Amino acid sequence: RPHSIAELAEIAKHTLGDDNRPFKTWLRIAENARRDAKNFQEQGDLEAAFIEFAKAATIVLEKIPAHSDYRVLLTSTQRHNMGLVS
Protein backbone atom coordinates (compact mmCIF):
# COMPACT_ATOMS: atom_id res chain seq x y z
CA ARG A 1 0.00 0.00 0.00
CA PRO A 2 1.18 3.56 -0.53
CA HIS A 3 2.37 5.52 2.50
CA SER A 4 -0.04 7.90 4.18
CA ILE A 5 0.65 11.64 4.13
CA ALA A 6 1.53 11.46 7.84
CA GLU A 7 4.02 8.65 7.15
CA LEU A 8 5.60 10.58 4.28
CA ALA A 9 5.88 13.72 6.42
CA GLU A 10 7.56 11.70 9.18
CA ILE A 11 10.03 10.24 6.69
CA ALA A 12 10.84 13.77 5.48
CA LYS A 13 11.44 15.09 9.01
CA HIS A 14 13.48 12.04 9.99
CA THR A 15 15.83 12.37 7.02
CA LEU A 16 16.75 15.97 7.88
CA GLY A 17 18.96 14.91 10.77
CA ASP A 18 21.16 17.30 12.75
CA ASP A 19 19.67 20.70 13.67
CA ASN A 20 23.13 22.18 14.26
CA ARG A 21 24.06 22.67 10.63
CA PRO A 22 25.41 25.99 9.37
CA PHE A 23 22.77 28.39 8.05
CA LYS A 24 23.99 28.27 4.46
CA THR A 25 23.96 24.48 4.55
CA TRP A 26 20.24 24.58 5.41
CA LEU A 27 19.64 26.91 2.46
CA ARG A 28 21.49 24.57 0.12
CA ILE A 29 19.65 21.49 1.40
CA ALA A 30 16.28 23.24 0.98
CA GLU A 31 17.08 24.24 -2.60
CA ASN A 32 18.33 20.75 -3.45
CA ALA A 33 15.19 19.19 -1.93
CA ARG A 34 12.97 21.54 -3.96
CA ARG A 35 14.83 20.73 -7.17
CA ASP A 36 14.76 16.99 -6.46
CA ALA A 37 11.03 17.18 -5.68
CA LYS A 38 10.31 18.78 -9.05
CA ASN A 39 12.32 16.07 -10.79
CA PHE A 40 10.50 13.28 -8.92
CA GLN A 41 7.19 14.92 -9.75
CA GLU A 42 8.07 15.06 -13.46
CA GLN A 43 9.02 11.36 -13.31
CA GLY A 44 5.69 10.50 -11.69
CA ASP A 45 7.19 9.44 -8.35
CA LEU A 46 4.73 11.39 -6.23
CA GLU A 47 5.73 9.85 -2.88
CA ALA A 48 9.38 10.83 -3.34
CA ALA A 49 8.28 14.27 -4.58
CA PHE A 50 6.12 14.77 -1.49
CA ILE A 51 9.01 13.80 0.81
CA GLU A 52 11.36 16.26 -0.87
CA PHE A 53 8.80 19.09 -0.90
CA ALA A 54 8.10 18.38 2.79
CA LYS A 55 11.83 18.52 3.57
CA ALA A 56 12.16 21.88 1.82
CA ALA A 57 9.09 23.25 3.59
CA THR A 58 10.27 22.05 7.01
CA ILE A 59 13.62 23.74 6.49
CA VAL A 60 12.11 27.02 5.28
CA LEU A 61 9.31 27.16 7.86
CA GLU A 62 11.00 25.63 10.92
CA LYS A 63 14.78 25.23 10.69
CA ILE A 64 15.78 28.54 9.08
CA PRO A 65 13.66 30.88 11.26
CA ALA A 66 14.92 29.12 14.39
CA HIS A 67 18.58 29.30 13.34
CA SER A 68 20.81 31.64 15.33
CA ASP A 69 22.07 33.31 12.14
CA TYR A 70 18.59 33.94 10.70
CA ARG A 71 18.48 37.66 11.52
CA VAL A 72 22.21 38.12 10.98
CA LEU A 73 22.62 36.67 7.49
CA LEU A 74 19.26 37.55 5.91
CA THR A 75 18.08 41.09 5.30
CA SER A 76 14.48 41.99 6.01
CA THR A 77 13.86 41.91 2.24
CA GLN A 78 15.25 38.38 1.99
CA ARG A 79 13.13 37.26 4.96
CA HIS A 80 10.11 38.87 3.30
CA ASN A 81 10.84 37.06 0.02
CA MET A 82 10.89 33.78 1.91
CA GLY A 83 7.49 34.64 3.37
CA LEU A 84 8.94 34.72 6.86
CA VAL A 85 8.71 38.38 7.79
CA SER A 86 9.40 38.83 11.47
Coordinates of C-alpha atoms in Angstrom, one line a residue:
R1 CA 0.0 0.0 0.0
P2 CA 1.2 3.6 -0.5
H3 CA 2.4 5.5 2.5
S4 CA 0.0 7.9 4.2
I5 CA 0.7 11.6 4.1
A6 CA 1.5 11.5 7.8
E7 CA 4.0 8.7 7.1
L8 CA 5.6 10.6 4.3
A9 CA 5.9 13.7 6.4
E10 CA 7.6 11.7 9.2
I11 CA 10.0 10.2 6.7
A12 CA 10.8 13.8 5.5
K13 CA 11.4 15.1 9.0
H14 CA 13.5 12.0 10.0
T15 CA 15.8 12.4 7.0
L16 CA 16.8 16.0 7.9
G17 CA 19.0 14.9 10.8
D18 CA 21.2 17.3 12.7
D19 CA 19.7 20.7 13.7
N20 CA 23.1 22.2 14.3
R21 CA 24.1 22.7 10.6
P22 CA 25.4 26.0 9.4
F23 CA 22.8 28.4 8.1
K24 CA 24.0 28.3 4.5
T25 CA 24.0 24.5 4.5
W26 CA 20.2 24.6 5.4
L27 CA 19.6 26.9 2.5
R28 CA 21.5 24.6 0.1
I29 CA 19.6 21.5 1.4
A30 CA 16.3 23.2 1.0
E31 CA 17.1 24.2 -2.6
N32 CA 18.3 20.7 -3.4
A33 CA 15.2 19.2 -1.9
R34 CA 13.0 21.5 -4.0
R35 CA 14.8 20.7 -7.2
D36 CA 14.8 17.0 -6.5
A37 CA 11.0 17.2 -5.7
K38 CA 10.3 18.8 -9.0
N39 CA 12.3 16.1 -10.8
F40 CA 10.5 13.3 -8.9
Q41 CA 7.2 14.9 -9.8
E42 CA 8.1 15.1 -13.5
Q43 CA 9.0 11.4 -13.3
G44 CA 5.7 10.5 -11.7
D45 CA 7.2 9.4 -8.3
L46 CA 4.7 11.4 -6.2
E47 CA 5.7 9.9 -2.9
A48 CA 9.4 10.8 -3.3
A49 CA 8.3 14.3 -4.6
F50 CA 6.1 14.8 -1.5
I51 CA 9.0 13.8 0.8
E52 CA 11.4 16.3 -0.9
F53 CA 8.8 19.1 -0.9
A54 CA 8.1 18.4 2.8
K55 CA 11.8 18.5 3.6
A56 CA 12.2 21.9 1.8
A57 CA 9.1 23.2 3.6
T58 CA 10.3 22.1 7.0
I59 CA 13.6 23.7 6.5
V60 CA 12.1 27.0 5.3
L61 CA 9.3 27.2 7.9
E62 CA 11.0 25.6 10.9
K63 CA 14.8 25.2 10.7
I64 CA 15.8 28.5 9.1
P65 CA 13.7 30.9 11.3
A66 CA 14.9 29.1 14.4
H67 CA 18.6 29.3 13.3
S68 CA 20.8 31.6 15.3
D69 CA 22.1 33.3 12.1
Y70 CA 18.6 33.9 10.7
R71 CA 18.5 37.7 11.5
V72 CA 22.2 38.1 11.0
L73 CA 22.6 36.7 7.5
L74 CA 19.3 37.6 5.9
T75 CA 18.1 41.1 5.3
S76 CA 14.5 42.0 6.0
T77 CA 13.9 41.9 2.2
Q78 CA 15.3 38.4 2.0
R79 CA 13.1 37.3 5.0
H80 CA 10.1 38.9 3.3
N81 CA 10.8 37.1 0.0
M82 CA 10.9 33.8 1.9
G83 CA 7.5 34.6 3.4
L84 CA 8.9 34.7 6.9
V85 CA 8.7 38.4 7.8
S86 CA 9.4 38.8 11.5

